[in-house]
Backbone as CSV, one residue per row, in Angstrom:
resi,resn,N_x,N_y,N_z,CA_x,CA_y,CA_z,C_x,C_y,C_z
1,MET,7.389,-34.046,12.724,6.060,-33.675,12.752,5.491,-32.969,11.343
2,VAL,4.647,-33.372,10.586,4.078,-32.387,9.904,2.957,-32.162,10.253
3,SER,2.907,-30.910,9.961,1.176,-30.057,10.354,0.791,-29.544,8.839
4,PHE,-0.748,-29.913,8.634,-1.569,-28.949,7.698,-2.597,-28.221,8.150
5,LYS,-2.224,-27.217,7.242,-3.601,-25.992,7.671,-4.597,-25.760,6.169
6,ILE,-5.471,-26.091,6.469,-6.736,-25.820,5.652,-7.455,-24.898,5.634
7,ASP,-7.571,-24.224,4.537,-8.655,-22.783,4.527,-9.793,-23.093,3.519
8,VAL,-10.751,-22.840,4.256,-11.543,-23.062,3.569,-12.939,-21.969,3.040
9,TYR,-13.016,-21.546,1.578,-13.731,-20.641,1.241,-14.387,-21.085,0.009
10,LYS,-15.277,-19.679,-0.379,-16.169,-19.447,-1.645,-15.147,-19.394,-2.987
11,ALA,-15.379,-19.821,-4.413,-14.307,-19.391,-5.282,-13.802,-18.103,-5.331
12,ASN,-14.715,-17.173,-5.679,-14.631,-15.934,-5.848,-14.194,-14.856,-4.636
13,GLU,-14.287,-15.378,-3.523,-14.628,-14.570,-2.418,-13.177,-13.783,-1.925
14,ARG,-11.832,-14.719,-3.107,-10.373,-14.430,-2.500,-9.855,-13.791,-4.010
15,LYS,-10.992,-13.496,-4.934,-10.130,-12.882,-5.875,-10.174,-11.859,-5.182
16,ILE,-9.295,-10.815,-6.647,-9.249,-9.376,-6.343,-8.720,-8.894,-7.577
17,ILE,-9.749,-8.026,-8.449,-9.055,-7.664,-9.585,-8.589,-6.057,-9.907
18,VAL,-7.789,-6.305,-10.079,-7.042,-5.138,-9.788,-6.858,-4.313,-11.488
19,LYS,-6.681,-3.316,-11.987,-6.555,-2.417,-13.271,-5.112,-1.426,-12.850
20,ALA,-4.160,-1.943,-13.781,-2.869,-1.133,-13.777,-2.351,0.016,-14.292
21,PRO,-2.721,1.239,-13.435,-2.868,1.976,-13.608,-1.369,2.618,-14.739
22,ARG,-1.588,3.566,-15.623,-0.671,3.956,-16.266,0.334,5.288,-16.071
23,PHE,-0.347,6.131,-15.424,0.502,7.193,-14.924,0.391,7.485,-14.044
24,SER,0.219,6.594,-12.686,-0.730,7.312,-11.624,0.614,6.429,-10.480
25,PHE,0.644,7.350,-9.469,1.653,6.955,-8.280,0.662,6.549,-6.873
26,ASP,-0.086,6.519,-6.550,-1.016,7.055,-5.786,-1.457,5.269,-5.196
27,ARG,-1.297,5.656,-3.771,-1.288,3.744,-3.355,-2.850,3.900,-2.733
28,LYS,-3.480,2.490,-3.137,-4.293,2.319,-2.982,-4.880,1.135,-2.431
29,VAL,-5.720,0.928,-1.091,-5.777,-0.222,-0.161,-6.673,-0.912,-0.994
30,LEU,-6.509,-2.515,-1.300,-7.015,-3.235,-1.761,-7.587,-4.677,-0.581
31,ILE,-7.149,-4.713,0.895,-7.689,-4.957,1.328,-6.973,-4.598,2.845
32,THR,-7.834,-3.852,3.504,-7.931,-3.192,4.628,-7.327,-4.298,6.058
33,GLU,-8.554,-5.064,6.343,-7.562,-6.088,6.930,-8.250,-7.323,6.968
34,THR,-7.375,-8.830,6.479,-7.734,-10.038,6.287,-8.122,-10.469,7.454
35,THR,-9.288,-11.635,7.294,-9.586,-12.060,8.230,-8.449,-13.445,8.924
36,HIS,-8.924,-13.776,10.414,-8.213,-14.608,10.985,-7.983,-15.851,10.011
37,ALA,-7.020,-16.880,10.189,-6.816,-17.889,9.726,-6.752,-18.133,8.090
38,THR,-6.519,-16.589,7.291,-6.768,-16.432,5.881,-5.529,-17.166,5.540
39,MET,-5.607,-17.832,4.107,-4.312,-18.311,3.799,-3.653,-17.792,2.745
40,HIS,-4.833,-17.891,1.621,-4.592,-17.313,0.393,-5.140,-16.081,-0.965
41,TYR,-5.076,-15.619,-1.341,-5.293,-14.605,-1.880,-4.831,-14.787,-3.308
42,ILE,-6.069,-14.225,-4.492,-5.514,-14.539,-5.889,-5.696,-12.691,-6.125
43,ILE,-4.646,-12.171,-6.635,-4.377,-11.094,-7.484,-5.043,-11.231,-9.030
44,LEU,-5.308,-10.258,-9.450,-5.461,-10.840,-10.994,-5.575,-9.110,-11.398
45,ILE,-4.405,-8.951,-12.376,-4.141,-7.708,-12.940,-4.555,-7.632,-14.119
46,GLN,-5.090,-6.575,-14.517,-5.348,-6.239,-15.804,-4.731,-5.175,-16.351
47,ASP,-4.203,-5.148,-17.714,-3.908,-3.764,-18.433,-2.735,-3.705,-18.072
48,LEU,-1.786,-4.906,-17.500,-0.226,-4.450,-17.562,0.077,-5.596,-18.447
49,GLU,0.647,-4.710,-19.596,0.858,-5.113,-21.126,2.480,-4.722,-21.355
50,GLU,2.617,-3.972,-20.683,4.329,-3.376,-20.892,5.773,-3.591,-20.076
51,PRO,6.618,-4.400,-20.437,7.419,-4.279,-19.637,8.116,-3.337,-18.830
52,ILE,7.597,-2.212,-19.249,8.805,-0.954,-18.722,7.564,-0.700,-17.519
53,SER,6.566,-0.923,-17.029,5.468,-1.059,-16.113,5.501,-1.921,-15.095
54,THR,5.721,-1.489,-13.643,6.171,-2.162,-12.480,4.664,-2.030,-11.669
55,LEU,4.354,-2.878,-10.828,3.154,-2.464,-10.201,3.843,-3.115,-8.473
56,ARG,3.750,-2.334,-7.781,4.657,-2.890,-6.309,3.067,-3.551,-5.296
57,PHE,3.260,-4.079,-4.713,2.028,-4.694,-3.504,2.891,-4.222,-2.497
58,ASP,2.340,-4.036,-1.341,2.462,-3.982,0.049,1.550,-5.123,0.428
59,ILE,2.562,-5.768,1.291,1.410,-6.752,2.336,2.407,-6.480,3.796
60,GLU,1.566,-5.769,4.724,1.677,-5.581,6.026,1.218,-6.365,7.121
61,PRO,1.869,-6.916,7.705,1.302,-7.753,8.886,0.966,-7.106,9.612
62,ILE,-0.189,-6.739,10.487,-1.172,-5.913,10.967,-0.913,-6.460,12.972
63,ALA,-1.832,-7.702,12.620,-1.384,-8.378,13.888,-1.079,-9.499,13.836
64,CYS,0.017,-10.259,14.814,-0.083,-11.566,14.578,0.278,-12.451,16.285
65,VAL,0.187,-13.561,16.069,-0.089,-14.037,17.643,1.857,-14.588,18.064
66,ASP,2.748,-14.320,17.156,3.963,-14.891,16.925,4.602,-13.553,16.167
67,LYS,6.132,-13.183,16.387,6.284,-12.065,15.612,7.001,-12.665,14.562
68,ARG,6.882,-14.070,14.309,7.477,-14.727,13.409,6.410,-14.720,11.836
69,PHE,6.497,-14.381,10.730,5.929,-14.699,9.836,6.372,-14.936,8.626
70,GLN,5.597,-15.593,7.683,6.239,-15.948,6.092,5.159,-15.393,5.364
71,ILE,5.373,-15.438,3.794,4.845,-14.585,2.479,5.378,-15.169,1.541
72,THR,4.386,-16.017,1.075,5.400,-16.130,-0.261,4.057,-15.916,-1.617
73,GLY,4.610,-15.174,-2.597,3.711,-14.351,-3.614,4.414,-15.195,-4.725
74,LYS,3.487,-15.921,-5.784,3.470,-16.599,-6.715,2.751,-15.386,-8.092
75,ILE,4.010,-15.214,-8.904,3.660,-14.328,-10.004,3.588,-15.175,-11.283
76,CYS,2.495,-15.300,-12.003,2.220,-15.520,-13.724,2.136,-15.095,-14.359
77,VAL,2.292,-15.261,-15.140,2.632,-14.122,-16.921,1.504,-15.253,-17.679
78,PRO,0.832,-15.289,-18.460,-0.080,-16.700,-18.774,0.538,-16.462,-20.517
79,TRP,0.989,-15.005,-20.904,1.369,-14.861,-22.464,2.586,-15.777,-22.245
80,VAL,3.771,-16.126,-21.663,4.948,-16.248,-21.474,5.149,-17.741,-21.098
81,ARG,5.140,-18.371,-21.852,5.094,-20.242,-21.411,6.430,-20.303,-20.770
82,GLY,6.157,-21.188,-18.922,7.001,-21.812,-18.434,7.574,-20.341,-17.527
83,PHE,6.988,-19.254,-17.200,7.301,-18.185,-17.016,6.364,-18.130,-15.499
84,LYS,7.337,-18.715,-14.039,6.319,-18.446,-12.827,7.757,-17.769,-11.757
85,ARG,7.435,-16.616,-11.181,8.131,-16.358,-10.471,8.050,-15.929,-8.633
86,TYR,8.336,-16.899,-7.912,8.251,-16.392,-6.386,9.425,-15.372,-6.014
87,LYS,8.204,-14.952,-4.434,9.005,-14.126,-3.754,8.193,-14.322,-2.326
88,HIS,9.870,-14.583,-1.445,9.297,-15.164,-0.269,9.739,-13.674,0.785
89,LEU,8.643,-13.575,1.432,8.889,-12.208,2.705,8.666,-13.114,3.734
90,SER,9.080,-12.637,5.020,9.150,-13.052,6.872,9.729,-11.625,7.300
91,ASP,9.637,-12.388,8.711,9.984,-11.106,9.260,11.042,-10.349,9.755
92,LYS,11.886,-11.024,8.743,13.741,-10.436,8.687,13.952,-9.808,7.519
93,THR,13.067,-9.776,6.431,13.152,-9.087,5.425,12.405,-7.328,4.966
94,LEU,13.540,-7.189,4.874,13.243,-5.387,5.234,12.466,-4.855,3.980
95,ASP,12.295,-5.384,2.853,11.655,-4.537,2.172,10.147,-5.818,1.969
96,LYS,8.992,-5.254,2.631,7.778,-6.044,2.362,6.962,-5.792,1.448
97,GLY,7.813,-5.648,0.401,6.935,-5.101,-1.140,7.437,-6.539,-2.251
98,ILE,5.736,-6.655,-2.886,6.194,-7.615,-4.205,6.063,-6.649,-5.556
99,TYR,7.395,-7.243,-5.789,7.163,-6.292,-7.555,6.831,-7.172,-8.485
100,VAL,5.612,-6.767,-9.426,5.086,-7.517,-10.505,5.045,-6.941,-11.803
101,ASN,6.012,-7.536,-12.834,5.985,-7.386,-13.903,6.204,-8.167,-14.840
102,VAL,6.215,-7.746,-16.676,5.929,-8.644,-17.562,7.450,-8.830,-17.807
103,PRO,8.010,-9.835,-18.395,8.972,-9.932,-19.529,8.979,-9.160,-20.281
104,ILE,7.932,-10.008,-21.018,8.395,-9.432,-22.662,6.929,-8.853,-22.766
105,PRO,6.274,-7.697,-24.154,4.978,-6.995,-24.140,3.961,-8.305,-24.553
106,THR,2.759,-8.036,-24.674,1.682,-8.912,-25.083,1.612,-9.156,-26.420
107,PRO,0.810,-10.247,-26.669,1.281,-10.243,-28.459,0.339,-9.566,-29.042
108,THR,0.144,-9.385,-30.325,-0.513,-8.650,-30.826,-2.579,-9.207,-31.404
109,GLY,-3.103,-8.330,-30.185,-4.540,-8.919,-30.281,-4.796,-10.003,-28.641
110,TYR,-3.972,-9.738,-28.186,-4.435,-10.198,-26.441,-5.364,-9.581,-25.708
111,ASN,-5.770,-10.195,-25.158,-6.487,-9.347,-24.035,-6.444,-9.625,-22.992
112,THR,-5.933,-8.899,-21.852,-5.707,-8.840,-20.386,-6.849,-8.788,-19.460
113,SER,-7.771,-8.569,-20.088,-9.173,-8.887,-19.140,-9.549,-10.021,-19.166
114,VAL,-9.397,-10.714,-19.837,-9.706,-12.370,-20.363,-8.820,-13.099,-19.096
115,ASN,-8.043,-13.056,-19.512,-6.380,-13.835,-19.098,-5.422,-12.549,-18.899
116,PRO,-5.682,-12.307,-17.040,-4.411,-11.361,-16.801,-3.673,-11.957,-16.164
117,VAL,-2.608,-11.168,-15.515,-1.225,-11.430,-15.266,-2.084,-11.681,-13.709
118,CYS,-1.398,-12.562,-13.258,-1.880,-13.636,-11.655,-1.190,-13.472,-10.485
119,LEU,-1.282,-12.620,-9.243,-0.487,-12.939,-8.290,-0.961,-13.576,-7.019
120,GLU,-0.422,-14.677,-6.874,-1.123,-15.408,-5.694,-0.338,-15.420,-4.575
121,LEU,-1.172,-15.183,-3.407,-0.523,-14.683,-2.086,-0.508,-15.999,-1.230
122,PHE,0.578,-16.851,-0.637,0.210,-17.690,0.059,0.824,-16.725,1.662
123,LEU,-0.446,-17.006,2.793,-0.024,-15.969,4.018,-0.255,-16.824,5.086
124,ASP,0.391,-16.154,6.209,0.620,-17.291,7.352,-0.178,-16.738,7.808
125,PRO,-1.002,-18.119,8.365,-2.734,-17.680,9.002,-2.506,-17.350,10.222
126,PRO,-1.580,-17.452,11.184,-1.857,-16.776,12.249,-1.258,-15.362,12.496
127,CYS,-1.626,-14.891,11.003,-1.153,-12.985,11.387,-2.401,-12.360,10.324
128,ARG,-3.138,-11.255,10.695,-4.004,-10.601,9.820,-3.434,-9.254,9.052
129,TYR,-3.425,-9.205,7.757,-2.790,-8.219,7.174,-3.517,-7.335,5.946
130,LYS,-2.274,-6.058,5.784,-2.921,-5.219,5.009,-2.259,-5.008,3.697
131,ILE,-3.231,-5.665,2.662,-2.548,-5.611,1.331,-3.223,-4.284,0.725
132,ARG,-1.970,-3.439,-0.131,-2.076,-2.348,-0.514,-0.997,-2.340,-2.196
133,LEU,-1.746,-1.790,-2.956,-0.772,-1.194,-4.226,-0.674,0.173,-3.961
134,VAL,0.854,-0.065,-4.153,1.916,1.169,-3.650,1.757,2.162,-4.837
135,GLY,1.594,1.358,-5.466,1.656,2.261,-7.227,2.855,1.890,-8.561
136,VAL,3.291,2.727,-8.762,4.199,2.414,-10.383,4.997,2.774,-9.905
137,SER,6.167,1.906,-9.784,7.816,2.120,-9.843,8.596,1.305,-10.464
138,MET,9.361,1.746,-10.294,11.330,0.901,-11.872,12.105,1.172,-11.391
139,PRO,13.034,0.510,-11.227,14.425,0.975,-10.887,15.195,1.590,-12.315
140,LEU,15.943,2.517,-12.642,16.783,3.260,-12.878,16.924,1.791,-14.075
141,SER,17.707,1.163,-13.645,18.430,0.489,-14.458,17.667,-0.813,-15.338
142,ASN,16.137,-1.176,-14.740,15.312,-1.419,-15.286,14.647,-1.068,-16.323
143,VAL,14.377,0.432,-16.251,13.650,1.239,-17.835,15.352,0.956,-18.820
144,LEU,16.075,1.297,-18.259,17.381,1.231,-19.276,17.161,0.261,-20.360
145,THR,17.022,-1.135,-19.424,17.178,-2.413,-20.184,15.562,-3.037,-20.737
146,GLN,14.225,-1.846,-20.730,13.307,-2.113,-21.472,13.448,-1.328,-22.724
147,ILE,14.403,-0.076,-22.629,14.154,1.074,-23.420,15.011,0.798,-24.845
148,VAL,16.334,-0.249,-24.255,17.419,-0.858,-25.318,16.492,-1.643,-26.889
149,PRO,15.637,-2.565,-25.793,15.116,-3.598,-27.635,13.896,-2.948,-28.057
150,VAL,13.127,-1.519,-27.263,12.328,-1.395,-28.298,12.779,0.176,-29.363
151,LEU,14.137,0.237,-29.518,14.763,1.876,-29.408,16.113,1.285,-30.242
152,PRO,15.479,0.054,-31.124,17.570,-0.214,-31.299,18.091,0.137,-32.418
153,LEU,17.092,1.088,-33.084,17.913,2.588,-34.103,18.016,3.979,-33.649
154,SER,17.436,3.949,-32.581,18.096,5.081,-31.620,19.435,5.129,-31.246
155,PHE,19.566,3.903,-30.446,20.759,3.719,-29.669,21.938,3.151,-30.604
156,GLY,21.687,2.596,-32.109,22.373,2.321,-32.705,22.952,3.942,-32.826
157,ILE,22.399,4.930,-33.352,22.540,5.904,-33.790,23.761,6.430,-32.836
158,VAL,23.048,6.509,-31.355,23.959,6.578,-30.110,25.236,6.504,-30.358
159,PHE,25.339,5.138,-30.736,26.957,4.425,-30.195,27.506,5.098,-31.828
160,ILE,26.755,5.110,-32.342,27.738,5.151,-34.246,28.240,6.562,-33.705
161,SER,27.637,7.890,-33.362,27.851,8.678,-32.631,29.180,8.927,-31.316
162,ILE,28.939,7.914,-30.715,29.807,8.256,-29.897,31.614,7.558,-30.323
163,ALA,31.308,6.557,-31.173,32.695,5.885,-31.848,33.000,6.898,-32.764
164,CYS,31.979,8.325,-33.223,32.488,8.753,-34.489,33.467,10.231,-33.307
165,ALA,32.523,10.157,-32.139,33.355,11.872,-30.667,34.531,11.117,-30.386
166,SER,34.585,10.141,-29.804,35.294,9.531,-29.014,36.294,8.340,-29.669
167,CYS,36.428,7.000,-29.964,36.899,5.625,-30.394,36.085,4.450,-30.217
168,SER,36.004,3.959,-31.551,35.352,2.733,-31.946,35.237,1.701,-30.314
169,GLY,36.015,1.668,-29.854,36.428,0.938,-28.120,35.300,1.197,-27.290
170,VAL,35.046,2.981,-27.067,34.137,3.143,-26.187,32.765,2.876,-26.874
171,ALA,32.611,2.502,-27.964,31.124,2.751,-28.442,30.964,1.086,-28.453
172,LEU,32.000,0.336,-28.734,31.165,-1.320,-28.230,31.653,-1.884,-26.690
173,ALA,32.247,-1.022,-26.146,32.475,-1.671,-25.078,30.941,-1.422,-24.459
174,LEU,30.173,0.271,-24.859,29.174,0.489,-24.529,28.304,-0.320,-24.551
175,ALA,28.154,-0.523,-25.761,26.952,-1.694,-26.394,26.830,-2.678,-26.120
176,SER,28.451,-3.664,-25.305,28.674,-5.103,-24.634,27.375,-4.673,-23.369
177,ILE,27.449,-3.668,-22.341,27.162,-3.411,-21.188,25.736,-3.616,-21.344
178,PHE,25.261,-2.690,-22.719,23.501,-2.432,-22.787,23.022,-3.918,-23.250
179,TYR,24.050,-5.055,-24.245,23.255,-6.193,-24.594,23.148,-7.166,-23.467
180,PHE,24.264,-7.035,-22.766,23.919,-7.881,-21.784,23.178,-7.757,-20.467
181,ALA,23.124,-6.587,-20.180,21.793,-6.478,-19.500,20.244,-6.659,-19.773
182,THR,20.482,-6.072,-21.434,19.058,-6.400,-21.974,18.904,-7.858,-22.038
183,LEU,19.793,-9.104,-22.409,19.860,-10.534,-22.314,19.267,-10.794,-21.020
184,ALA,20.737,-10.262,-19.616,20.219,-10.905,-18.665,18.551,-11.107,-18.004
185,ASN,17.938,-9.404,-18.159,16.853,-8.723,-18.513,15.908,-9.672,-18.347
186,THR,16.268,-10.341,-20.122,14.911,-10.701,-20.749,14.724,-12.355,-20.238
187,TYR,16.025,-13.164,-20.332,15.909,-14.518,-20.111,15.737,-14.824,-18.434
188,LYS,15.931,-13.568,-17.124,16.501,-14.515,-16.320,15.454,-14.948,-15.486
189,GLY,13.969,-14.867,-16.193,13.029,-15.626,-15.438,12.587,-17.146,-15.752
190,TYR,13.238,-17.417,-17.329,13.814,-18.896,-17.963,14.627,-19.312,-17.345
191,LEU,15.622,-18.866,-16.977,16.853,-19.369,-16.495,16.607,-19.725,-14.906
192,GLN,15.736,-19.207,-13.816,15.570,-18.988,-12.398,14.777,-20.410,-12.951
193,SER,13.594,-20.577,-13.540,12.880,-21.723,-13.806,13.634,-23.012,-14.231
194,TRP,14.464,-23.007,-15.475,15.355,-24.091,-15.791,16.065,-24.695,-15.027
195,VAL,16.700,-23.500,-14.178,17.796,-24.172,-12.938,17.264,-24.884,-11.630
196,LEU,15.936,-24.363,-11.472,15.282,-25.115,-10.231,14.757,-26.217,-10.975
197,GLU,14.345,-26.442,-11.836,13.427,-27.809,-12.549,14.265,-28.244,-12.415
198,ASN,15.519,-28.133,-13.321,17.037,-29.194,-12.564,17.337,-30.064,-11.514
199,LEU,17.203,-28.835,-10.732,17.720,-29.304,-8.840,16.940,-29.919,-8.786
200,SER,15.477,-30.100,-9.259,14.712,-30.568,-8.646,14.333,-32.058,-8.885
201,GLU,14.731,-32.335,-10.412,14.935,-33.739,-10.929,16.028,-34.429,-10.832
202,LEU,17.071,-33.876,-10.071,18.121,-34.830,-9.458,17.591,-35.533,-8.415
203,HIS,16.860,-35.025,-7.569,16.548,-35.907,-6.661,15.249,-36.553,-6.809
204,THR,15.123,-37.153,-7.809,14.177,-37.946,-8.404,14.624,-38.998,-9.499
205,LYS,14.261,-39.786,-9.358,15.271,-40.947,-10.710,14.043,-41.131,-11.809
206,SER,12.687,-40.844,-11.361,12.177,-40.957,-12.099,11.580,-40.118,-12.966
207,SER,11.520,-40.175,-14.328,10.663,-39.057,-14.678,9.001,-39.027,-15.567
208,ASN,8.327,-38.016,-15.888,7.158,-38.678,-16.284,6.689,-37.781,-17.314
209,GLU,5.384,-38.167,-18.116,4.860,-36.985,-19.037,4.900,-35.655,-18.838
210,ARG,5.039,-35.283,-17.463,4.985,-33.554,-16.667,5.904,-33.028,-16.699
211,ASN,7.052,-33.638,-16.626,8.130,-33.402,-16.387,8.485,-33.110,-18.243
212,ASP,8.767,-33.867,-18.765,9.042,-33.579,-20.054,8.314,-32.586,-20.979
213,LYS,7.315,-32.502,-20.202,5.672,-31.247,-21.130,6.995,-29.766,-20.296
214,ARG,7.229,-29.790,-19.081,8.082,-28.895,-18.775,9.215,-28.375,-19.298
215,SER,9.821,-29.492,-19.259,11.314,-29.315,-20.051,11.130,-28.771,-21.498
216,CYS,9.862,-29.299,-22.331,9.734,-28.842,-23.782,9.453,-27.297,-23.985
217,ASN,8.480,-26.364,-22.259,8.370,-25.227,-22.211,9.764,-24.337,-22.375
218,TYR,10.539,-24.872,-21.711,11.665,-24.082,-20.820,12.817,-24.018,-22.044
219,CYS,12.732,-25.298,-23.346,12.902,-24.923,-24.674,13.129,-24.310,-25.632
220,GLU,11.736,-23.810,-25.661,11.044,-23.066,-26.391,11.182,-21.125,-25.746
221,GLY,11.171,-21.075,-24.753,11.380,-19.916,-24.221,13.083,-19.885,-24.072
222,LEU,13.679,-20.703,-24.596,15.366,-20.204,-24.647,15.557,-20.443,-25.841
223,MET,15.230,-21.077,-26.805,15.412,-21.116,-28.303,16.322,-20.097,-28.311
224,ASN,16.033,-18.809,-28.812,16.766,-17.784,-29.173,18.091,-17.508,-28.427
225,LEU,18.472,-18.022,-27.069,19.073,-17.869,-25.900,20.820,-18.019,-27.184
226,PRO,21.045,-19.301,-27.285,22.057,-19.195,-28.300,22.810,-18.250,-29.086
227,PHE,21.441,-17.903,-30.336,21.932,-16.875,-30.898,22.380,-15.641,-30.488
228,HIS,21.577,-14.927,-29.498,22.079,-13.972,-28.852,23.166,-14.031,-27.894
229,THR,23.580,-15.125,-27.293,24.765,-15.607,-26.273,25.723,-15.343,-27.893
230,THR,25.691,-15.614,-28.543,26.947,-15.427,-29.633,26.923,-14.327,-30.059
231,MET,26.170,-13.561,-30.205,26.609,-11.952,-30.612,26.601,-11.131,-29.131
232,LEU,26.918,-11.561,-28.493,26.951,-11.078,-27.032,28.951,-11.112,-27.413
233,LEU,28.920,-12.614,-27.338,30.452,-12.593,-27.469,31.123,-12.140,-28.532
234,LEU,30.601,-12.294,-29.572,31.065,-11.289,-30.936,31.303,-9.672,-30.519
235,LEU,30.504,-9.069,-30.038,30.703,-8.297,-28.979,32.027,-7.710,-27.916
236,ILE,31.826,-8.635,-27.482,33.098,-8.909,-26.650,34.122,-8.705,-27.224
237,THR,34.559,-10.037,-28.207,35.964,-10.185,-28.863,35.582,-8.686,-29.799
238,MET,35.229,-8.129,-29.665,35.431,-6.871,-30.959,35.760,-5.709,-29.403
239,THR,35.085,-6.103,-28.837,35.763,-4.379,-27.887,37.239,-5.276,-27.132
240,VAL,37.083,-6.287,-26.773,38.915,-6.615,-26.674,39.916,-6.111,-27.663
241,MET,39.282,-6.987,-29.031,40.603,-6.557,-30.006,41.013,-4.724,-30.215
242,ASN,39.849,-4.213,-29.839,39.900,-2.496,-29.427,40.644,-2.143,-28.707
243,CYS,41.054,-2.687,-27.647,41.521,-2.216,-26.398,42.790,-1.471,-26.902
244,GLY,43.613,-1.355,-27.444,44.641,-0.574,-28.117,44.094,0.618,-28.477
245,VAL,43.036,0.565,-29.487,42.505,1.861,-30.104,41.989,2.785,-28.504
246,THR,41.441,1.906,-27.932,41.025,2.873,-26.809,41.847,3.465,-25.574
247,ILE,42.990,2.565,-25.785,44.139,2.832,-24.684,44.607,4.403,-25.449
248,ALA,45.035,4.197,-26.188,45.811,4.990,-27.782,44.747,6.713,-27.606
249,TRP,43.284,6.413,-27.856,42.477,7.271,-27.656,42.660,7.711,-26.358
250,MET,42.886,7.361,-25.141,42.215,8.124,-23.981,43.649,9.000,-23.980
251,LYS,45.078,7.757,-23.886,46.254,8.999,-23.667,46.200,10.132,-24.469
252,SER,45.958,10.100,-25.648,45.970,11.196,-26.565,44.993,12.382,-26.260
253,GLU,43.744,11.996,-25.450,43.345,12.760,-25.026,43.431,13.722,-23.812
254,ARG,44.357,12.801,-23.293,45.134,13.662,-21.738,45.789,14.421,-21.756
255,TYR,46.696,14.197,-23.507,47.795,14.860,-23.646,47.209,16.274,-24.522
256,THR,45.858,16.042,-24.687,45.651,17.179,-25.728,45.048,18.000,-24.831
257,ILE,44.776,17.712,-23.496,43.764,18.849,-22.440,45.248,18.782,-21.932
258,PHE,46.077,18.654,-22.099,47.540,18.615,-20.829,48.102,20.425,-22.172
259,PHE,48.337,19.959,-22.953,48.821,21.320,-23.596,47.648,22.149,-23.819
260,SER,46.166,22.041,-23.695,45.514,22.872,-24.226,45.540,24.157,-23.145
């Protein structure tokens, strides 16, 4: 049995415009309580331009006919082709927040007020919800992975200093870890979309022009991935080749501490 639910509303009735706070952690209530049987909301986020900034939106169910509910959030970044991320929440999900950030900074001259980041919320109609902006937050690992590409010279100096103070193997190992984390964080959105698109195409025998355009967008987004993958493999190879030097340095440091 298949059932369809229809939500009729005016074009601008369910649009919420939010300006991303830069140095604020205050909570801001966007919607105190949604009306009954509301299914769709669009949140337009302006001034979200840097990857280091992250916004969290809490969707809290206030009253439900049934304890079970499902919420789907769709994040779209207009200046990144093919970038769409989905977040699914339910009554079994512990964290009822949707985190919104951008994978790369805005291009020069791009106006986020005209084409902002979009968060679409697809709500379960039997429930009423409270939607609020919790603030700007970001895990430490994401902060580190975003600082690495912004300050390559500084991290190069740090790794050279580590190599001089300890040995080259330690510096190469740290450089490989940071490079892998940065690469994974940069291309995770493209890879997720590319994998999901290929899985969906396995169930369909015919292809059309729309699928060809989507595949071209994914190819454009992933065009630099082979180069970065080669560089990462070179770093890992050099790290493995310097394992003997690293082991010798660790043993010498241990004996130095023992004799001192």
